[in-house]
CSV table of C-alpha atoms in Angstrom, one decimal:
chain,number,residue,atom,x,y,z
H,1,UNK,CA,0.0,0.0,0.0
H,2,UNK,CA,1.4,3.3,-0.9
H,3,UNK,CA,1.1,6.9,0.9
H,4,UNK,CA,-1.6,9.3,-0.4
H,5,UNK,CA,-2.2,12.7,0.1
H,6,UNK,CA,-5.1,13.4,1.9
H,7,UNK,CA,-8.2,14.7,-0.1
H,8,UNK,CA,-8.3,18.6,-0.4
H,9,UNK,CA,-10.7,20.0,1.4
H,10,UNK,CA,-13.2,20.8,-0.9
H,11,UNK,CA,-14.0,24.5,0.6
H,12,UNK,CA,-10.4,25.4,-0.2
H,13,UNK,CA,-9.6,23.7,-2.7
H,14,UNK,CA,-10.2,25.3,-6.8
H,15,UNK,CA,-10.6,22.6,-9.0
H,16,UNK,CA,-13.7,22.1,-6.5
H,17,UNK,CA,-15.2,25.6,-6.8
H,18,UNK,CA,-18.1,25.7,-9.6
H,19,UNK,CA,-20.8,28.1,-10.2
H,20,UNK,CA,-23.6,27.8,-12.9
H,21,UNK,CA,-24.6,31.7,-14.1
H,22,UNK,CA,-28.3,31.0,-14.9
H,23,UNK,CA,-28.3,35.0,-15.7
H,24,UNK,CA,-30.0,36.0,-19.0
H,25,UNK,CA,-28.7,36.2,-22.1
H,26,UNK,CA,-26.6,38.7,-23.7
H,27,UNK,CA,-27.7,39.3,-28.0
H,28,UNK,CA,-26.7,41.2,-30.5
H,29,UNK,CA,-29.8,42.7,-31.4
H,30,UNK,CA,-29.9,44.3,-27.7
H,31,UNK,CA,-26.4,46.0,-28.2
H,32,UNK,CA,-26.0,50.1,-28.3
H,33,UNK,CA,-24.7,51.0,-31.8
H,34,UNK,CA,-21.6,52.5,-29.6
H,35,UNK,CA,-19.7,50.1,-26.8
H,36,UNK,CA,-19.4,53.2,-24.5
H,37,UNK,CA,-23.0,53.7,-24.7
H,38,UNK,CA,-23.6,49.9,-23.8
H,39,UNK,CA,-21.3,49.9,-21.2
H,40,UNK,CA,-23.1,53.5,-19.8
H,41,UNK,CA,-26.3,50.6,-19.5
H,42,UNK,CA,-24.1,47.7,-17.7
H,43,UNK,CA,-22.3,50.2,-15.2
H,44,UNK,CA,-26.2,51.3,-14.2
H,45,UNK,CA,-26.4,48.0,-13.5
H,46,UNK,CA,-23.3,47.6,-11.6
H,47,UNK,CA,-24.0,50.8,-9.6
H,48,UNK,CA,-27.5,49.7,-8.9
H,49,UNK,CA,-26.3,46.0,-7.4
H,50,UNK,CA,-23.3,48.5,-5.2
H,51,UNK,CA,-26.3,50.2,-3.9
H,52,UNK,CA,-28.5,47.1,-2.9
H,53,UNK,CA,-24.9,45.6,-0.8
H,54,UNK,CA,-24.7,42.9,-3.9
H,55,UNK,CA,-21.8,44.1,-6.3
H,56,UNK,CA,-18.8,46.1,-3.8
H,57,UNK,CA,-16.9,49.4,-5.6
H,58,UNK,CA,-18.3,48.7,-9.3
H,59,UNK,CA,-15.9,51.6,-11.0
H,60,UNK,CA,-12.5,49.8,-9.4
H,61,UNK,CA,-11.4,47.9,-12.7
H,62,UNK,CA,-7.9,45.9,-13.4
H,63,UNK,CA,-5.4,48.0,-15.2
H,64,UNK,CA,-2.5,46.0,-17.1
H,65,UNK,CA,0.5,48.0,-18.6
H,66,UNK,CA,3.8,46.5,-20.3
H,67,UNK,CA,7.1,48.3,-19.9
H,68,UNK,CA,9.1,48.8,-23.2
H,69,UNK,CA,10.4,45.6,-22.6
H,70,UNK,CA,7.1,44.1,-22.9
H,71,UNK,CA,7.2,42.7,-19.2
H,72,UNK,CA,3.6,42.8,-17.7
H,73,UNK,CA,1.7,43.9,-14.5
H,74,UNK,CA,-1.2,44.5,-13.0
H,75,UNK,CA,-3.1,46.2,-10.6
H,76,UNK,CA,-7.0,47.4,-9.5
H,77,UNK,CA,-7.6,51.2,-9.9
H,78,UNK,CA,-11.1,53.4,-9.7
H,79,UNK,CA,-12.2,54.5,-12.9
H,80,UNK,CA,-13.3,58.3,-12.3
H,81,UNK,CA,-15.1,59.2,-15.3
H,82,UNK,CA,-16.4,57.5,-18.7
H,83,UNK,CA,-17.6,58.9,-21.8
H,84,UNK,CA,-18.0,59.1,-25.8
H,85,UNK,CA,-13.6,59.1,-25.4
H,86,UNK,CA,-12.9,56.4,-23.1
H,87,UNK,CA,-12.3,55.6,-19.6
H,88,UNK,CA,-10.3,57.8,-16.7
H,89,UNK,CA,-8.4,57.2,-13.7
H,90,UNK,CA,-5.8,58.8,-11.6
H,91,UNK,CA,-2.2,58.7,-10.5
H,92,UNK,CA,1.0,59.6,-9.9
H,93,UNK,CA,3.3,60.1,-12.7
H,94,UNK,CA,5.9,58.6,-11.3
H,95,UNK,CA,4.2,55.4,-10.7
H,96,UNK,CA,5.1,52.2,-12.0
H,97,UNK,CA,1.7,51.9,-14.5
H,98,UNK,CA,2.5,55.4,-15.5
H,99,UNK,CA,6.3,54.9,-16.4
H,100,UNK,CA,5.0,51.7,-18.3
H,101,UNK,CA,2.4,54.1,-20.2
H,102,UNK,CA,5.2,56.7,-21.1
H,103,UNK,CA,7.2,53.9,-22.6
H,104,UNK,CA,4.2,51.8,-24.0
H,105,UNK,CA,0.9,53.4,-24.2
H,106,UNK,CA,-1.4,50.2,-25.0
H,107,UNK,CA,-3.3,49.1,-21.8
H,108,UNK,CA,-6.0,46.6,-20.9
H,109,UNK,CA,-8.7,47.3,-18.7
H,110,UNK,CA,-11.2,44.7,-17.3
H,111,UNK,CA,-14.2,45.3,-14.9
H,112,UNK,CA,-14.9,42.3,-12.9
H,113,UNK,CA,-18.3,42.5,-11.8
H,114,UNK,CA,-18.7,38.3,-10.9
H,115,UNK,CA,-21.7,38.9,-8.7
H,116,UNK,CA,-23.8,39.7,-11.7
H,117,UNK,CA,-21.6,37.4,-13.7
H,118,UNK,CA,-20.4,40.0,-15.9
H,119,UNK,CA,-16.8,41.5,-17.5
H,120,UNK,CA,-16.5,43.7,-19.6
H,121,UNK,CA,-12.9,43.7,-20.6
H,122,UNK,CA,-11.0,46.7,-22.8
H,123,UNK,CA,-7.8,47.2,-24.8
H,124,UNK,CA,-6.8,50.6,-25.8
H,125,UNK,CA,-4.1,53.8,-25.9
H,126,UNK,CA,-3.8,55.9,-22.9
H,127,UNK,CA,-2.9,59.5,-23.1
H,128,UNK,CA,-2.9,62.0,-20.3
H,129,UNK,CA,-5.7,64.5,-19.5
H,130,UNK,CA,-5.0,68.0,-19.6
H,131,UNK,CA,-4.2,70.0,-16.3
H,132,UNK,CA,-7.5,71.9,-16.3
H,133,UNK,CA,-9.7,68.3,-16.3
H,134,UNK,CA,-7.0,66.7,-13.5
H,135,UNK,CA,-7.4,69.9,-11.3
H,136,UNK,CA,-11.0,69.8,-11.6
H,137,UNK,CA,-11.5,66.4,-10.5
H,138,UNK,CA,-8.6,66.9,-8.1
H,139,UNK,CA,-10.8,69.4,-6.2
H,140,UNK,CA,-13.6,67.1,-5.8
H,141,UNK,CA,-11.3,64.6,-4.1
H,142,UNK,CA,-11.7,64.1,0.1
H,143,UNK,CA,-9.0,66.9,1.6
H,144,UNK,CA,-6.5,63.8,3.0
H,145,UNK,CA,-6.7,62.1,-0.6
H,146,UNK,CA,-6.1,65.6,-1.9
H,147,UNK,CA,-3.0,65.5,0.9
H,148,UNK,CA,-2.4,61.9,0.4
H,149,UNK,CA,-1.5,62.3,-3.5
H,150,UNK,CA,1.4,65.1,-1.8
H,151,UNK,CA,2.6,62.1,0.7
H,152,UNK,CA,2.7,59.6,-1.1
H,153,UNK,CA,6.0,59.1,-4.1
H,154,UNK,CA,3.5,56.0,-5.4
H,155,UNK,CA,5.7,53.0,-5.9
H,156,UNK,CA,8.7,54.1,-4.9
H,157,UNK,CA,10.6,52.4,-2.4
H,158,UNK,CA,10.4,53.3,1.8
H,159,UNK,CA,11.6,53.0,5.0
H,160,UNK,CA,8.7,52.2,7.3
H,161,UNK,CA,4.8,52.9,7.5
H,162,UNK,CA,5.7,56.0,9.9
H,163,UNK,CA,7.3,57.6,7.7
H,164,UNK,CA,4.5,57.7,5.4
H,165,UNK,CA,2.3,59.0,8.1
H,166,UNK,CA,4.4,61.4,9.2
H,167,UNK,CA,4.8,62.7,5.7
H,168,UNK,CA,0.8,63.1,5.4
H,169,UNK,CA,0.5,64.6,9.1
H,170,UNK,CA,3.5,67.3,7.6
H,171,UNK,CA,1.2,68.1,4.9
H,172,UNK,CA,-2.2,68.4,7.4
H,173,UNK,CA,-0.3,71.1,9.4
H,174,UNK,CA,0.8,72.7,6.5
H,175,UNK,CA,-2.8,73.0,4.3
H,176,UNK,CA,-5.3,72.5,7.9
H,177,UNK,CA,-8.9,71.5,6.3
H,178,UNK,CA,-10.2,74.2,4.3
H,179,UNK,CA,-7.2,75.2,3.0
H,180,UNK,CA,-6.7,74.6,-0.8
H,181,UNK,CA,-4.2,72.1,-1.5
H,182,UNK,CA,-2.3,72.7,-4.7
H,183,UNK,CA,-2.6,69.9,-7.4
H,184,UNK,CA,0.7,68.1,-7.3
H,185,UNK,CA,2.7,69.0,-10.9
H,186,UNK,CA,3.4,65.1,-10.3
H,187,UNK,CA,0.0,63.4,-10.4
H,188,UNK,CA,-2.8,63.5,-12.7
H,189,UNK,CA,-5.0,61.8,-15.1
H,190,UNK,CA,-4.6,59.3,-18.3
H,191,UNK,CA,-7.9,59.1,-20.7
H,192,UNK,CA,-8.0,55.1,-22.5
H,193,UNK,CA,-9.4,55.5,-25.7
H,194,UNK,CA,-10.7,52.0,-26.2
H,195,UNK,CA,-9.9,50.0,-29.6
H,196,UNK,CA,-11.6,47.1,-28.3
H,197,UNK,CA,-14.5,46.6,-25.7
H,198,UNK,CA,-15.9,42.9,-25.1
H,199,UNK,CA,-19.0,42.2,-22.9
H,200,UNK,CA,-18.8,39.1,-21.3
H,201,UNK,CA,-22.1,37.6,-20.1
H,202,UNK,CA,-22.0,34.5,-18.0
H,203,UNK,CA,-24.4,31.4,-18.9
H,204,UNK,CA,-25.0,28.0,-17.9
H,205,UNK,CA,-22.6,25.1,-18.9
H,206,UNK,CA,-19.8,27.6,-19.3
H,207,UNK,CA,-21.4,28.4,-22.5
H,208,UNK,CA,-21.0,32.4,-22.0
H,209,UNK,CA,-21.9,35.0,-24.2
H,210,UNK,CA,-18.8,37.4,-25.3
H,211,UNK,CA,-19.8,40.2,-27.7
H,212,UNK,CA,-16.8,42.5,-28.7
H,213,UNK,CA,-16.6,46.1,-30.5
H,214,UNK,CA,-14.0,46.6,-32.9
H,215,UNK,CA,-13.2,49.8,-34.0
H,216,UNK,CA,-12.9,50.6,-37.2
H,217,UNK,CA,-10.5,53.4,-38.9
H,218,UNK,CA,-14.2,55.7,-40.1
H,219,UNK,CA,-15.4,55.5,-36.6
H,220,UNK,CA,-17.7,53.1,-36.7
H,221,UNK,CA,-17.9,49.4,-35.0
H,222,UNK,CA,-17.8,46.3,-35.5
H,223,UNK,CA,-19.5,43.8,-33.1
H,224,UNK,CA,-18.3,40.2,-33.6
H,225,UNK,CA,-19.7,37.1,-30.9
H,226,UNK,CA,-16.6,35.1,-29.3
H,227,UNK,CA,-16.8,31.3,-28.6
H,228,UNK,CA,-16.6,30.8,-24.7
């Protein structure tokens, strides 16, 4: 008789962990002419589900840059704004997805909604925004995010938690609440102007529906249905 490992446990283990999506149906005839339009109907969607404790923070979405060497990575940021143009977040320039975008300005985005068994998944060229739409939005931030974006030399190597704190409580005493912060020269905004926007519907038997936009070079799309 020879040893075995014991069974996983099947709460913990992955291969275990199955969900059928008996949602409805995604078609082709129900799309918006324009993938920014449809996606203005699924994020109504998300935002409702946020608002009834089912779907948590539906505008954070997975942004995934590539360095000039073409090595990838990853991280979850909140999209701040969408429209006709694409989708906008917010950082510091100095960061490590925002060095990746100066050498290599094609990014994927993906919004993981799984608890209405939805993606919608995007691949496109970032640009900046203009100081005027960064220092707008900038003003409408909370005044210790406004602070925060001072304190904080995003990705960068430090010493110790404190000295991040201490950094921020610096900045407190220097601009109390009420003051105006300045908008760092350092931090701002980057518009993705999609080429490519998929909607990804989950269905039963892992048969899903994937619709994707295309753009074409006169504007227009092109909506194409992906096998799951």
């Amino acid at each position: 008789m020879t040893d075995r490992e014991p069974s996983p446990d099947p709460v913990v283990d992955p291969a275990a962990m199955r969900k059928q999506y008996r949602a409805q149906g995604l078609d082709e005839h129900d799309l918006a002419a324009h993938p920014m339009d449809q996606f203005g109907r699924w994020f109504e969607d998300a935002a409702r589900a946020a608002l009834h404790g089912t779907l948590y923070e539906p505008n954070a979405m997975v942004v995934s840059t590539a360095d000039a060497t073409g090595r990838p990575s990853t991280r979850t940021v909140l999209m701040k704004q969408f429209d006709t143009d694409g989708f906008v977040f917010y950082t510091n320039y100095g960061s490590r997805k925002a060095l990746d975008l100066a050498a290599n300005p094609y990014v994927s985005l993906l919004f993981p909604w799984h608890p209405v068994a939805r993606q919608v998944i995007v691949t496109g060229t970032a640009r900046r925004t203009g100081r005027d739409e960064t220092a707008a939005y900038f003003r409408t931030r909370p005044h210790g995010s406004q602070l925060g974006a001072w304190a904080s030399a995003q990705s960068s190597v430090i010493a110790s938690r404190a000295e991040l704190d201490a950094a921020h409580a610096a900045l407190a005493a220097r601009y109390p609440e009420g003051e105006q912060v300045p908008v760092p020269p350092h931090w701002g905004g980057f518009r993705i102007a999609p080429d490519t926007v998929e909607f990804w519907q989950g269905r039963e038997n892992r048969l899903h529906d994937r619709l994707r936009y295309t753009a074409r070079p006169d504007g227009s799309w092109r909506v194409e249905r992906l096998s799951p």
